[in-house]
Amino acid sequence: MDTNVQKRREKKSLRVKVISLGNAEVGKSCIIKRYCEKRFVPKYLATIGIDYGVTKVQVRDREIKVNIFDMAGHPFFYEVRNEFYKDSQGVILVYDVGLRESFDALDSWLTEMKQEMGSQANMESIVFVVCGNKVDLTKRRVVDESEGRLWAESRGFHYFETSAQSGEGISEMFQAFFSSITDMCENGGKRPTPEVNAGFTKEQADTIRRIRNSKDSWDMLGVKPGATREEVNKAYRKLAVLLHPDKCVAPGSEDAFKAVVNARTSLLKNIK
Ligand code: GTP
Ligand code: MG
C-alpha cells in the first residue's frame, strides 16, 4: 500500500479512554456536561456508579474518539469504580476550590487508582489534568490557585481553574488534555512532560508547601524556638536563595518568599 495512504488511515483511528475522579459533588459530571452539551445543571444529580459517554474531537489532523467514564465520587460506589481504572490514557482529577477536604483527597484518589490498577499501574503512561473547579463562587474559595497548581505541576500534571457554571477554563482544559493524550499516543505511550514543570525542583515545591503549613515564624524558617540571630539569618539566607522570585518559578514562590522575609523580620525584632 502507498505509505501516505497508510499514514492517513492510521491517523484516523485513535480511540482513547478517559476517566473523571474526585470527591462527590465537586463537579465532575457538570464539567463533562459543559464540554459535551454546552450547558450547566444547577441541581445536584449524584452519579450512580459510572456514567459513560462518547465524544469525537479533532486534534491537529487527527480525529480522536474519546470514551469518557464519569465516576461517582461517593465512597459507597468504590466497588463499581474499581473495575474502570484499567486502560485509561487520561484522568481528569477534580476538586472544589471551596472545600479543602476535596483538595486534600486528591492524593487518596491517586492511591485508589494505583491500587486498583495493580501491577498494570504505569502512571507515566497516563495524562493527568487537575481542575480546581467552582471558581465562580469566589467568596467561598479556600484553596488558592498557586496551591492547586503546585500540587499538580510538581507531579507533572496539567492544572486548570474551571467553572462548569460559567464555562471558564473548560474548553482550554479539554483542549490541552486531548492534545497531550494525542502526543502521548504518538510518542509510543510516554507522557509528555508539560513545559510548565520544567522550571522548578521538588525541593522548591516541598519547601513552599512546608512554609504554607508552618504554625509560626520559627517553624517557617525551620529553626527551634529561641534560636540565635545567626541561626535565624542562616536559615533565612538558605530559603531566600531557594525561593527568590528571580530564581524560582514554582507556583506560590513569591508569597512564600514574602512570608519568609516577614518571619525573619519579626523574629529578629525580639532577639537581642
Ligand atoms: P458525584 O457524581 O456525586 O461524584 O458528583 P460530581 O462530582 O459529578 O458533581 P456534579 O457535577 O454532579 O455537581 C455537584 C453540584 O455542584 C451540582 O449541584 C452542580 O450544579 C454544582 N456545580 C458543579 N460545578 C460547578 C461550578 O463550576 N460552579 C458552581 N457554582 N456549581 C457547580
Ligand atoms: Mg457525577
PDB file of C-alpha atoms and ligand atoms in Angstrom:
ATOM      1  CA  MET A   1       0.000   0.000   0.000  1.00  0.00           C
ATOM      2  CA  ASP A   2       1.140   3.554  -0.710  1.00  0.00           C
ATOM      3  CA  THR A   3       2.751   4.711   2.566  1.00  0.00           C
ATOM      4  CA  ASN A   4       0.984   8.092   2.519  1.00  0.00           C
ATOM      5  CA  VAL A   5      -2.400   6.412   2.240  1.00  0.00           C
ATOM      6  CA  GLN A   6      -1.408   4.098   5.054  1.00  0.00           C
ATOM      7  CA  LYS A   7      -0.329   7.029   7.248  1.00  0.00           C
ATOM      8  CA  ARG A   8      -3.605   8.854   6.618  1.00  0.00           C
ATOM      9  CA  ARG A   9      -5.553   5.726   7.517  1.00  0.00           C
ATOM     10  CA  GLU A  10      -3.568   5.210  10.705  1.00  0.00           C
ATOM     11  CA  LYS A  11      -4.164   8.797  11.752  1.00  0.00           C
ATOM     12  CA  LYS A  12      -7.912   8.353  11.615  1.00  0.00           C
ATOM     13  CA  SER A  13      -8.272   5.640  14.135  1.00  0.00           C
ATOM     14  CA  LEU A  14      -7.243   6.932  17.546  1.00  0.00           C
ATOM     15  CA  ARG A  15      -9.500   5.785  20.357  1.00  0.00           C
ATOM     16  CA  VAL A  16      -8.841   6.814  23.912  1.00  0.00           C
ATOM     17  CA  LYS A  17     -10.334   6.179  27.310  1.00  0.00           C
ATOM     18  CA  VAL A  18     -10.529   8.891  29.931  1.00  0.00           C
ATOM     19  CA  ILE A  19     -11.959   8.836  33.453  1.00  0.00           C
ATOM     20  CA  SER A  20     -13.013  11.515  35.930  1.00  0.00           C
ATOM     21  CA  LEU A  21     -12.012  11.286  39.586  1.00  0.00           C
ATOM     22  CA  GLY A  22     -12.587  13.321  42.714  1.00  0.00           C
ATOM     23  CA  ASN A  23     -14.849  13.609  45.746  1.00  0.00           C
ATOM     24  CA  ALA A  24     -18.626  13.557  45.376  1.00  0.00           C
ATOM     25  CA  GLU A  25     -20.236  16.854  44.386  1.00  0.00           C
ATOM     26  CA  VAL A  26     -17.061  18.619  43.229  1.00  0.00           C
ATOM     27  CA  GLY A  27     -18.500  18.984  39.717  1.00  0.00           C
ATOM     28  CA  LYS A  28     -17.051  16.127  37.613  1.00  0.00           C
ATOM     29  CA  SER A  29     -20.273  15.411  35.726  1.00  0.00           C
ATOM     30  CA  CYS A  30     -21.002  19.113  35.239  1.00  0.00           C
ATOM     31  CA  ILE A  31     -17.541  19.732  33.732  1.00  0.00           C
ATOM     32  CA  ILE A  32     -18.126  16.936  31.221  1.00  0.00           C
ATOM     33  CA  LYS A  33     -21.673  18.126  30.520  1.00  0.00           C
ATOM     34  CA  ARG A  34     -20.476  21.700  29.991  1.00  0.00           C
ATOM     35  CA  TYR A  35     -17.964  20.486  27.414  1.00  0.00           C
ATOM     36  CA  CYS A  36     -20.125  17.917  25.610  1.00  0.00           C
ATOM     37  CA  GLU A  37     -23.535  19.576  25.838  1.00  0.00           C
ATOM     38  CA  LYS A  38     -22.615  23.248  26.443  1.00  0.00           C
ATOM     39  CA  ARG A  39     -24.970  23.508  29.384  1.00  0.00           C
ATOM     40  CA  PHE A  40     -24.994  23.624  33.165  1.00  0.00           C
ATOM     41  CA  VAL A  41     -27.414  21.936  35.546  1.00  0.00           C
ATOM     42  CA  PRO A  42     -27.519  23.641  38.965  1.00  0.00           C
ATOM     43  CA  LYS A  43     -29.375  20.777  40.635  1.00  0.00           C
ATOM     44  CA  TYR A  44     -27.136  18.052  42.093  1.00  0.00           C
ATOM     45  CA  LEU A  45     -27.783  14.672  40.494  1.00  0.00           C
ATOM     46  CA  ALA A  46     -25.248  12.291  42.006  1.00  0.00           C
ATOM     47  CA  THR A  47     -23.686   9.882  39.540  1.00  0.00           C
ATOM     48  CA  ILE A  48     -24.748   6.355  40.374  1.00  0.00           C
ATOM     49  CA  GLY A  49     -21.714   4.158  39.830  1.00  0.00           C
ATOM     50  CA  ILE A  50     -20.486   5.252  36.414  1.00  0.00           C
ATOM     51  CA  ASP A  51     -21.814   7.359  33.544  1.00  0.00           C
ATOM     52  CA  TYR A  52     -20.469   6.532  30.136  1.00  0.00           C
ATOM     53  CA  GLY A  53     -20.335   8.725  27.050  1.00  0.00           C
ATOM     54  CA  VAL A  54     -18.503   9.004  23.750  1.00  0.00           C
ATOM     55  CA  THR A  55     -17.385  12.148  22.012  1.00  0.00           C
ATOM     56  CA  LYS A  56     -15.287  12.907  18.953  1.00  0.00           C
ATOM     57  CA  VAL A  57     -12.653  15.604  18.986  1.00  0.00           C
ATOM     58  CA  GLN A  58     -10.211  16.924  16.449  1.00  0.00           C
ATOM     59  CA  VAL A  59      -6.568  17.298  17.480  1.00  0.00           C
ATOM     60  CA  ARG A  60      -4.485  18.750  14.663  1.00  0.00           C
ATOM     61  CA  ASP A  61      -5.067  16.435  11.687  1.00  0.00           C
ATOM     62  CA  ARG A  62      -6.380  13.585  13.742  1.00  0.00           C
ATOM     63  CA  GLU A  63      -9.854  12.597  14.792  1.00  0.00           C
ATOM     64  CA  ILE A  64      -9.970  11.196  18.302  1.00  0.00           C
ATOM     65  CA  LYS A  65     -12.794   9.073  19.587  1.00  0.00           C
ATOM     66  CA  VAL A  66     -12.972   9.643  23.320  1.00  0.00           C
ATOM     67  CA  ASN A  67     -14.696   7.213  25.662  1.00  0.00           C
ATOM     68  CA  ILE A  68     -15.477   9.075  28.849  1.00  0.00           C
ATOM     69  CA  PHE A  69     -16.123   7.170  32.071  1.00  0.00           C
ATOM     70  CA  ASP A  70     -17.502   9.627  34.595  1.00  0.00           C
ATOM     71  CA  MET A  71     -17.027   8.081  38.026  1.00  0.00           C
ATOM     72  CA  ALA A  72     -19.158   8.543  41.115  1.00  0.00           C
ATOM     73  CA  GLY A  73     -17.151  10.218  43.870  1.00  0.00           C
ATOM     74  CA  HIS A  74     -19.120   8.805  46.780  1.00  0.00           C
ATOM     75  CA  PRO A  75     -17.215   6.134  48.781  1.00  0.00           C
ATOM     76  CA  PHE A  76     -20.304   3.928  48.512  1.00  0.00           C
ATOM     77  CA  PHE A  77     -19.502   3.291  44.823  1.00  0.00           C
ATOM     78  CA  TYR A  78     -15.945   2.086  45.355  1.00  0.00           C
ATOM     79  CA  GLU A  79     -16.814  -1.459  44.234  1.00  0.00           C
ATOM     80  CA  VAL A  80     -18.240  -0.172  40.963  1.00  0.00           C
ATOM     81  CA  ARG A  81     -15.429   2.279  40.287  1.00  0.00           C
ATOM     82  CA  ASN A  82     -12.568  -0.123  40.761  1.00  0.00           C
ATOM     83  CA  GLU A  83     -13.470  -2.042  37.594  1.00  0.00           C
ATOM     84  CA  PHE A  84     -12.945   1.017  35.430  1.00  0.00           C
ATOM     85  CA  TYR A  85      -9.462   2.290  36.190  1.00  0.00           C
ATOM     86  CA  LYS A  86      -7.631  -0.032  33.835  1.00  0.00           C
ATOM     87  CA  ASP A  87      -6.523   1.008  30.338  1.00  0.00           C
ATOM     88  CA  SER A  88      -7.122   4.737  30.802  1.00  0.00           C
ATOM     89  CA  GLN A  89      -4.994   7.167  28.824  1.00  0.00           C
ATOM     90  CA  GLY A  90      -6.274  10.228  30.642  1.00  0.00           C
ATOM     91  CA  VAL A  91      -7.580  11.217  34.067  1.00  0.00           C
ATOM     92  CA  ILE A  92      -9.485  14.372  34.981  1.00  0.00           C
ATOM     93  CA  LEU A  93      -8.909  14.944  38.697  1.00  0.00           C
ATOM     94  CA  VAL A  94     -11.382  17.424  40.141  1.00  0.00           C
ATOM     95  CA  TYR A  95     -11.643  19.263  43.441  1.00  0.00           C
ATOM     96  CA  ASP A  96     -13.854  22.102  44.630  1.00  0.00           C
ATOM     97  CA  VAL A  97     -11.819  25.258  45.413  1.00  0.00           C
ATOM     98  CA  GLY A  98     -14.335  25.997  48.193  1.00  0.00           C
ATOM     99  CA  LEU A  99     -13.808  22.667  50.002  1.00  0.00           C
ATOM    100  CA  ARG A 100     -10.360  21.952  51.360  1.00  0.00           C
ATOM    101  CA  GLU A 101     -11.120  18.304  52.059  1.00  0.00           C
ATOM    102  CA  SER A 102     -11.800  17.755  48.365  1.00  0.00           C
ATOM    103  CA  PHE A 103      -8.316  19.129  47.597  1.00  0.00           C
ATOM    104  CA  ASP A 104      -6.690  17.081  50.359  1.00  0.00           C
ATOM    105  CA  ALA A 105      -8.418  13.998  48.944  1.00  0.00           C
ATOM    106  CA  LEU A 106      -6.552  14.177  45.616  1.00  0.00           C
ATOM    107  CA  ASP A 107      -3.710  12.052  46.979  1.00  0.00           C
ATOM    108  CA  SER A 108      -6.083   9.307  48.089  1.00  0.00           C
ATOM    109  CA  TRP A 109      -7.723   9.279  44.647  1.00  0.00           C
ATOM    110  CA  LEU A 110      -4.322   8.624  43.107  1.00  0.00           C
ATOM    111  CA  THR A 111      -3.720   5.905  45.683  1.00  0.00           C
ATOM    112  CA  GLU A 112      -7.042   4.213  44.954  1.00  0.00           C
ATOM    113  CA  MET A 113      -6.301   4.303  41.268  1.00  0.00           C
ATOM    114  CA  LYS A 114      -2.795   2.841  41.641  1.00  0.00           C
ATOM    115  CA  GLN A 115      -4.108   0.130  43.918  1.00  0.00           C
ATOM    116  CA  GLU A 116      -6.849  -0.918  41.552  1.00  0.00           C
ATOM    117  CA  MET A 117      -4.569  -0.958  38.534  1.00  0.00           C
ATOM    118  CA  GLY A 118      -2.240  -3.290  40.397  1.00  0.00           C
ATOM    119  CA  SER A 119       0.811  -4.479  38.535  1.00  0.00           C
ATOM    120  CA  GLN A 120      -0.532  -2.779  35.408  1.00  0.00           C
ATOM    121  CA  ALA A 121      -0.079   0.605  37.049  1.00  0.00           C
ATOM    122  CA  ASN A 122       2.107   2.767  34.872  1.00  0.00           C
ATOM    123  CA  MET A 123       1.283   6.299  35.839  1.00  0.00           C
ATOM    124  CA  GLU A 124       3.849   7.595  33.320  1.00  0.00           C
ATOM    125  CA  SER A 125       1.578   6.444  30.503  1.00  0.00           C
ATOM    126  CA  ILE A 126      -1.416   8.440  31.689  1.00  0.00           C
ATOM    127  CA  VAL A 127      -2.084  12.148  31.175  1.00  0.00           C
ATOM    128  CA  PHE A 128      -3.485  13.849  34.265  1.00  0.00           C
ATOM    129  CA  VAL A 129      -5.281  17.150  34.354  1.00  0.00           C
ATOM    130  CA  VAL A 130      -6.285  18.712  37.667  1.00  0.00           C
ATOM    131  CA  CYS A 131      -9.314  21.027  37.777  1.00  0.00           C
ATOM    132  CA  GLY A 132      -9.742  23.488  40.619  1.00  0.00           C
ATOM    133  CA  ASN A 133     -13.488  23.766  39.999  1.00  0.00           C
ATOM    134  CA  LYS A 134     -16.287  26.179  41.043  1.00  0.00           C
ATOM    135  CA  VAL A 135     -14.021  29.230  40.706  1.00  0.00           C
ATOM    136  CA  ASP A 136     -17.177  31.259  40.031  1.00  0.00           C
ATOM    137  CA  LEU A 137     -18.021  31.027  43.744  1.00  0.00           C
ATOM    138  CA  THR A 138     -15.264  33.464  44.702  1.00  0.00           C
ATOM    139  CA  LYS A 139     -16.498  34.250  48.240  1.00  0.00           C
ATOM    140  CA  ARG A 140     -16.313  30.670  49.469  1.00  0.00           C
ATOM    141  CA  ARG A 141     -12.927  29.944  47.945  1.00  0.00           C
ATOM    142  CA  VAL A 142     -10.409  28.402  50.385  1.00  0.00           C
ATOM    143  CA  VAL A 143      -7.774  26.770  48.152  1.00  0.00           C
ATOM    144  CA  ASP A 144      -5.946  29.358  46.085  1.00  0.00           C
ATOM    145  CA  GLU A 145      -4.656  28.893  42.564  1.00  0.00           C
ATOM    146  CA  SER A 146      -0.970  28.580  43.442  1.00  0.00           C
ATOM    147  CA  GLU A 147      -1.649  25.791  45.935  1.00  0.00           C
ATOM    148  CA  GLY A 148      -3.595  23.730  43.389  1.00  0.00           C
ATOM    149  CA  ARG A 149      -1.143  24.471  40.620  1.00  0.00           C
ATOM    150  CA  LEU A 150       1.824  23.500  42.775  1.00  0.00           C
ATOM    151  CA  TRP A 151       0.219  20.152  43.698  1.00  0.00           C
ATOM    152  CA  ALA A 152      -0.454  19.407  40.037  1.00  0.00           C
ATOM    153  CA  GLU A 153       2.670  20.728  38.357  1.00  0.00           C
ATOM    154  CA  SER A 154       5.071  19.193  40.856  1.00  0.00           C
ATOM    155  CA  ARG A 155       3.688  15.817  39.719  1.00  0.00           C
ATOM    156  CA  GLY A 156       3.920  16.659  36.023  1.00  0.00           C
ATOM    157  CA  PHE A 157       0.141  17.126  35.751  1.00  0.00           C
ATOM    158  CA  HIS A 158      -1.706  19.941  33.978  1.00  0.00           C
ATOM    159  CA  TYR A 159      -3.640  22.405  36.127  1.00  0.00           C
ATOM    160  CA  PHE A 160      -6.704  24.447  35.194  1.00  0.00           C
ATOM    161  CA  GLU A 161      -9.023  26.740  37.084  1.00  0.00           C
ATOM    162  CA  THR A 162     -12.521  25.833  35.944  1.00  0.00           C
ATOM    163  CA  SER A 163     -16.159  26.647  36.377  1.00  0.00           C
ATOM    164  CA  ALA A 164     -18.751  24.312  34.914  1.00  0.00           C
ATOM    165  CA  GLN A 165     -21.262  27.014  35.781  1.00  0.00           C
ATOM    166  CA  SER A 166     -19.737  29.868  33.730  1.00  0.00           C
ATOM    167  CA  GLY A 167     -17.699  27.699  31.357  1.00  0.00           C
ATOM    168  CA  GLU A 168     -14.413  29.334  32.421  1.00  0.00           C
ATOM    169  CA  GLY A 169     -11.378  27.195  31.627  1.00  0.00           C
ATOM    170  CA  ILE A 170     -13.391  24.207  30.386  1.00  0.00           C
ATOM    171  CA  SER A 171     -12.584  24.164  26.681  1.00  0.00           C
ATOM    172  CA  GLU A 172      -8.955  25.199  27.337  1.00  0.00           C
ATOM    173  CA  MET A 173      -8.652  22.332  29.802  1.00  0.00           C
ATOM    174  CA  PHE A 174     -10.074  19.712  27.431  1.00  0.00           C
ATOM    175  CA  GLN A 175      -8.011  21.027  24.532  1.00  0.00           C
ATOM    176  CA  ALA A 176      -4.746  20.718  26.479  1.00  0.00           C
ATOM    177  CA  PHE A 177      -5.847  17.335  27.847  1.00  0.00           C
ATOM    178  CA  PHE A 178      -6.699  15.767  24.481  1.00  0.00           C
ATOM    179  CA  SER A 179      -3.691  17.309  22.828  1.00  0.00           C
ATOM    180  CA  SER A 180      -1.365  15.780  25.462  1.00  0.00           C
ATOM    181  CA  ILE A 181      -3.068  12.388  25.158  1.00  0.00           C
ATOM    182  CA  THR A 182      -2.593  12.502  21.394  1.00  0.00           C
ATOM    183  CA  ASP A 183       1.074  13.463  21.823  1.00  0.00           C
ATOM    184  CA  MET A 184       1.478  10.590  24.241  1.00  0.00           C
ATOM    185  CA  CYS A 185      -0.104   8.068  21.877  1.00  0.00           C
ATOM    186  CA  GLU A 186       2.063   9.334  19.029  1.00  0.00           C
ATOM    187  CA  ASN A 187       5.157   9.075  21.259  1.00  0.00           C
ATOM    188  CA  GLY A 188       4.663   5.408  21.948  1.00  0.00           C
ATOM    189  CA  GLY A 189       2.796   5.807  25.234  1.00  0.00           C
ATOM    190  CA  LYS A 190       5.179   8.027  27.161  1.00  0.00           C
ATOM    191  CA  ARG A 191       3.567  11.032  28.801  1.00  0.00           C
ATOM    192  CA  PRO A 192       4.981  14.328  27.526  1.00  0.00           C
ATOM    193  CA  THR A 193       6.184  16.495  30.404  1.00  0.00           C
ATOM    194  CA  PRO A 194       4.213  19.734  30.443  1.00  0.00           C
ATOM    195  CA  GLU A 195       6.611  22.615  29.830  1.00  0.00           C
ATOM    196  CA  VAL A 196       5.414  24.297  32.995  1.00  0.00           C
ATOM    197  CA  ASN A 197       7.015  21.570  35.048  1.00  0.00           C
ATOM    198  CA  ALA A 198      10.486  22.171  33.716  1.00  0.00           C
ATOM    199  CA  GLY A 199      11.249  25.222  35.788  1.00  0.00           C
ATOM    200  CA  PHE A 200      11.294  24.114  39.432  1.00  0.00           C
ATOM    201  CA  THR A 201      12.603  21.391  41.669  1.00  0.00           C
ATOM    202  CA  LYS A 202      10.930  19.045  44.143  1.00  0.00           C
ATOM    203  CA  GLU A 203      12.858  20.742  46.942  1.00  0.00           C
ATOM    204  CA  GLN A 204      11.347  24.112  45.986  1.00  0.00           C
ATOM    205  CA  ALA A 205       7.844  22.650  45.792  1.00  0.00           C
ATOM    206  CA  ASP A 206       8.186  20.855  49.134  1.00  0.00           C
ATOM    207  CA  THR A 207       9.609  23.975  50.795  1.00  0.00           C
ATOM    208  CA  ILE A 208       6.710  26.148  49.604  1.00  0.00           C
ATOM    209  CA  ARG A 209       4.254  23.566  50.953  1.00  0.00           C
ATOM    210  CA  ARG A 210       6.095  23.410  54.264  1.00  0.00           C
ATOM    211  CA  ILE A 211       6.067  27.223  54.576  1.00  0.00           C
ATOM    212  CA  ARG A 212       2.337  27.346  53.866  1.00  0.00           C
ATOM    213  CA  ASN A 213       1.652  24.823  56.592  1.00  0.00           C
ATOM    214  CA  SER A 214       4.008  26.249  59.198  1.00  0.00           C
ATOM    215  CA  LYS A 215       2.453  27.162  62.541  1.00  0.00           C
ATOM    216  CA  ASP A 216       4.652  30.183  63.448  1.00  0.00           C
ATOM    217  CA  SER A 217       7.696  32.180  62.315  1.00  0.00           C
ATOM    218  CA  TRP A 218      10.203  29.786  63.951  1.00  0.00           C
ATOM    219  CA  ASP A 219       8.589  26.867  62.218  1.00  0.00           C
ATOM    220  CA  MET A 220       8.516  28.743  58.931  1.00  0.00           C
ATOM    221  CA  LEU A 221      12.261  29.332  58.989  1.00  0.00           C
ATOM    222  CA  GLY A 222      12.844  25.779  60.198  1.00  0.00           C
ATOM    223  CA  VAL A 223      14.650  26.831  63.416  1.00  0.00           C
ATOM    224  CA  LYS A 224      13.946  25.922  67.049  1.00  0.00           C
ATOM    225  CA  PRO A 225      12.061  28.489  69.185  1.00  0.00           C
ATOM    226  CA  GLY A 226      14.698  30.580  70.921  1.00  0.00           C
ATOM    227  CA  ALA A 227      17.266  30.261  68.106  1.00  0.00           C
ATOM    228  CA  THR A 228      20.015  32.894  67.884  1.00  0.00           C
ATOM    229  CA  ARG A 229      20.226  35.770  65.362  1.00  0.00           C
ATOM    230  CA  GLU A 230      22.906  33.854  63.476  1.00  0.00           C
ATOM    231  CA  GLU A 231      20.743  30.758  63.236  1.00  0.00           C
ATOM    232  CA  VAL A 232      17.749  32.774  62.043  1.00  0.00           C
ATOM    233  CA  ASN A 233      19.851  34.605  59.451  1.00  0.00           C
ATOM    234  CA  LYS A 234      21.456  31.416  58.226  1.00  0.00           C
ATOM    235  CA  ALA A 235      18.085  29.692  57.792  1.00  0.00           C
ATOM    236  CA  TYR A 236      16.711  32.805  56.121  1.00  0.00           C
ATOM    237  CA  ARG A 237      19.576  33.006  53.612  1.00  0.00           C
ATOM    238  CA  LYS A 238      19.132  29.380  52.631  1.00  0.00           C
ATOM    239  CA  LEU A 239      15.409  29.838  51.992  1.00  0.00           C
ATOM    240  CA  ALA A 240      15.936  33.150  50.207  1.00  0.00           C
ATOM    241  CA  VAL A 241      18.352  31.531  47.755  1.00  0.00           C
ATOM    242  CA  LEU A 242      15.946  28.647  47.170  1.00  0.00           C
ATOM    243  CA  LEU A 243      12.793  30.726  46.738  1.00  0.00           C
ATOM    244  CA  HIS A 244      13.879  34.099  45.393  1.00  0.00           C
ATOM    245  CA  PRO A 245      11.284  35.042  42.744  1.00  0.00           C
ATOM    246  CA  ASP A 246      14.079  35.783  40.239  1.00  0.00           C
ATOM    247  CA  LYS A 247      15.244  32.191  40.525  1.00  0.00           C
ATOM    248  CA  CYS A 248      12.174  30.174  41.449  1.00  0.00           C
ATOM    249  CA  VAL A 249       9.176  29.847  39.148  1.00  0.00           C
ATOM    250  CA  ALA A 250       7.230  27.365  41.286  1.00  0.00           C
ATOM    251  CA  PRO A 251       3.619  28.456  41.882  1.00  0.00           C
ATOM    252  CA  GLY A 252       3.363  30.313  45.187  1.00  0.00           C
ATOM    253  CA  SER A 253       7.091  31.066  45.451  1.00  0.00           C
ATOM    254  CA  GLU A 254       6.551  34.813  45.616  1.00  0.00           C
ATOM    255  CA  ASP A 255       4.153  34.571  48.556  1.00  0.00           C
ATOM    256  CA  ALA A 256       6.386  32.043  50.293  1.00  0.00           C
ATOM    257  CA  PHE A 257       9.395  34.334  49.838  1.00  0.00           C
ATOM    258  CA  LYS A 258       7.482  37.309  51.297  1.00  0.00           C
ATOM    259  CA  ALA A 259       6.331  35.199  54.230  1.00  0.00           C
ATOM    260  CA  VAL A 260       9.931  34.179  54.941  1.00  0.00           C
ATOM    261  CA  VAL A 261      11.113  37.817  54.811  1.00  0.00           C
ATOM    262  CA  ASN A 262       8.355  38.821  57.265  1.00  0.00           C
ATOM    263  CA  ALA A 263       9.072  35.877  59.565  1.00  0.00           C
ATOM    264  CA  ARG A 264      12.744  36.813  59.772  1.00  0.00           C
ATOM    265  CA  THR A 265      11.948  40.498  60.450  1.00  0.00           C
ATOM    266  CA  SER A 266       9.521  39.669  63.241  1.00  0.00           C
ATOM    267  CA  LEU A 267      11.882  37.152  64.864  1.00  0.00           C
ATOM    268  CA  LEU A 268      14.897  39.479  64.742  1.00  0.00           C
ATOM    269  CA  LYS A 269      12.881  42.240  66.442  1.00  0.00           C
ATOM    270  CA  ASN A 270      12.600  40.086  69.537  1.00  0.00           C
ATOM    271  CA  ILE A 271      16.088  38.578  69.628  1.00  0.00           C
ATOM    272  CA  LYS A 272      18.790  40.525  71.459  1.00  0.00           C
TER     273      LYS A 272
HETATM  274  P1  GTP B   1     -20.724  12.737  42.035  1.00  0.00           P
HETATM  275  O1  GTP B   1     -21.334  12.275  40.765  1.00  0.00           O
HETATM  276  O2  GTP B   1     -21.596  12.518  43.227  1.00  0.00           O
HETATM  277  O3  GTP B   1     -19.351  12.195  42.255  1.00  0.00           O
HETATM  278  O4  GTP B   1     -20.571  14.363  41.941  1.00  0.00           O
HETATM  279  P2  GTP B   1     -19.930  15.219  40.747  1.00  0.00           P
HETATM  280  O5  GTP B   1     -18.511  15.495  41.077  1.00  0.00           O
HETATM  281  O6  GTP B   1     -20.204  14.608  39.437  1.00  0.00           O
HETATM  282  O7  GTP B   1     -20.700  16.608  40.901  1.00  0.00           O
HETATM  283  P3  GTP B   1     -21.757  17.252  39.907  1.00  0.00           P
HETATM  284  O8  GTP B   1     -21.149  17.542  38.592  1.00  0.00           O
HETATM  285  O9  GTP B   1     -22.989  16.440  39.919  1.00  0.00           O
HETATM  286  O10 GTP B   1     -22.011  18.655  40.631  1.00  0.00           O
HETATM  287  C1  GTP B   1     -22.326  18.758  42.016  1.00  0.00           C
HETATM  288  C2  GTP B   1     -23.027  20.059  42.322  1.00  0.00           C
HETATM  289  O11 GTP B   1     -22.139  21.152  42.134  1.00  0.00           O
HETATM  290  C3  GTP B   1     -24.232  20.349  41.421  1.00  0.00           C
HETATM  291  O12 GTP B   1     -25.242  20.963  42.198  1.00  0.00           O
HETATM  292  C4  GTP B   1     -23.685  21.302  40.386  1.00  0.00           C
HETATM  293  O13 GTP B   1     -24.662  22.140  39.855  1.00  0.00           O
HETATM  294  C5  GTP B   1     -22.669  22.086  41.190  1.00  0.00           C
HETATM  295  N1  GTP B   1     -21.533  22.559  40.365  1.00  0.00           N
HETATM  296  C6  GTP B   1     -20.730  21.815  39.585  1.00  0.00           C
HETATM  297  N2  GTP B   1     -19.778  22.573  39.003  1.00  0.00           N
HETATM  298  C7  GTP B   1     -19.991  23.827  39.437  1.00  0.00           C
HETATM  299  C8  GTP B   1     -19.337  25.086  39.203  1.00  0.00           C
HETATM  300  O14 GTP B   1     -18.346  25.198  38.485  1.00  0.00           O
HETATM  301  N3  GTP B   1     -19.844  26.170  39.837  1.00  0.00           N
HETATM  302  C9  GTP B   1     -20.931  26.095  40.668  1.00  0.00           C
HETATM  303  N4  GTP B   1     -21.353  27.225  41.233  1.00  0.00           N
HETATM  304  N5  GTP B   1     -21.565  24.943  40.912  1.00  0.00           N
HETATM  305  C10 GTP B   1     -21.109  23.821  40.316  1.00  0.00           C
HETATM  306 MG    MG B   2     -21.107  12.919  38.882  1.00  0.00          MG
END
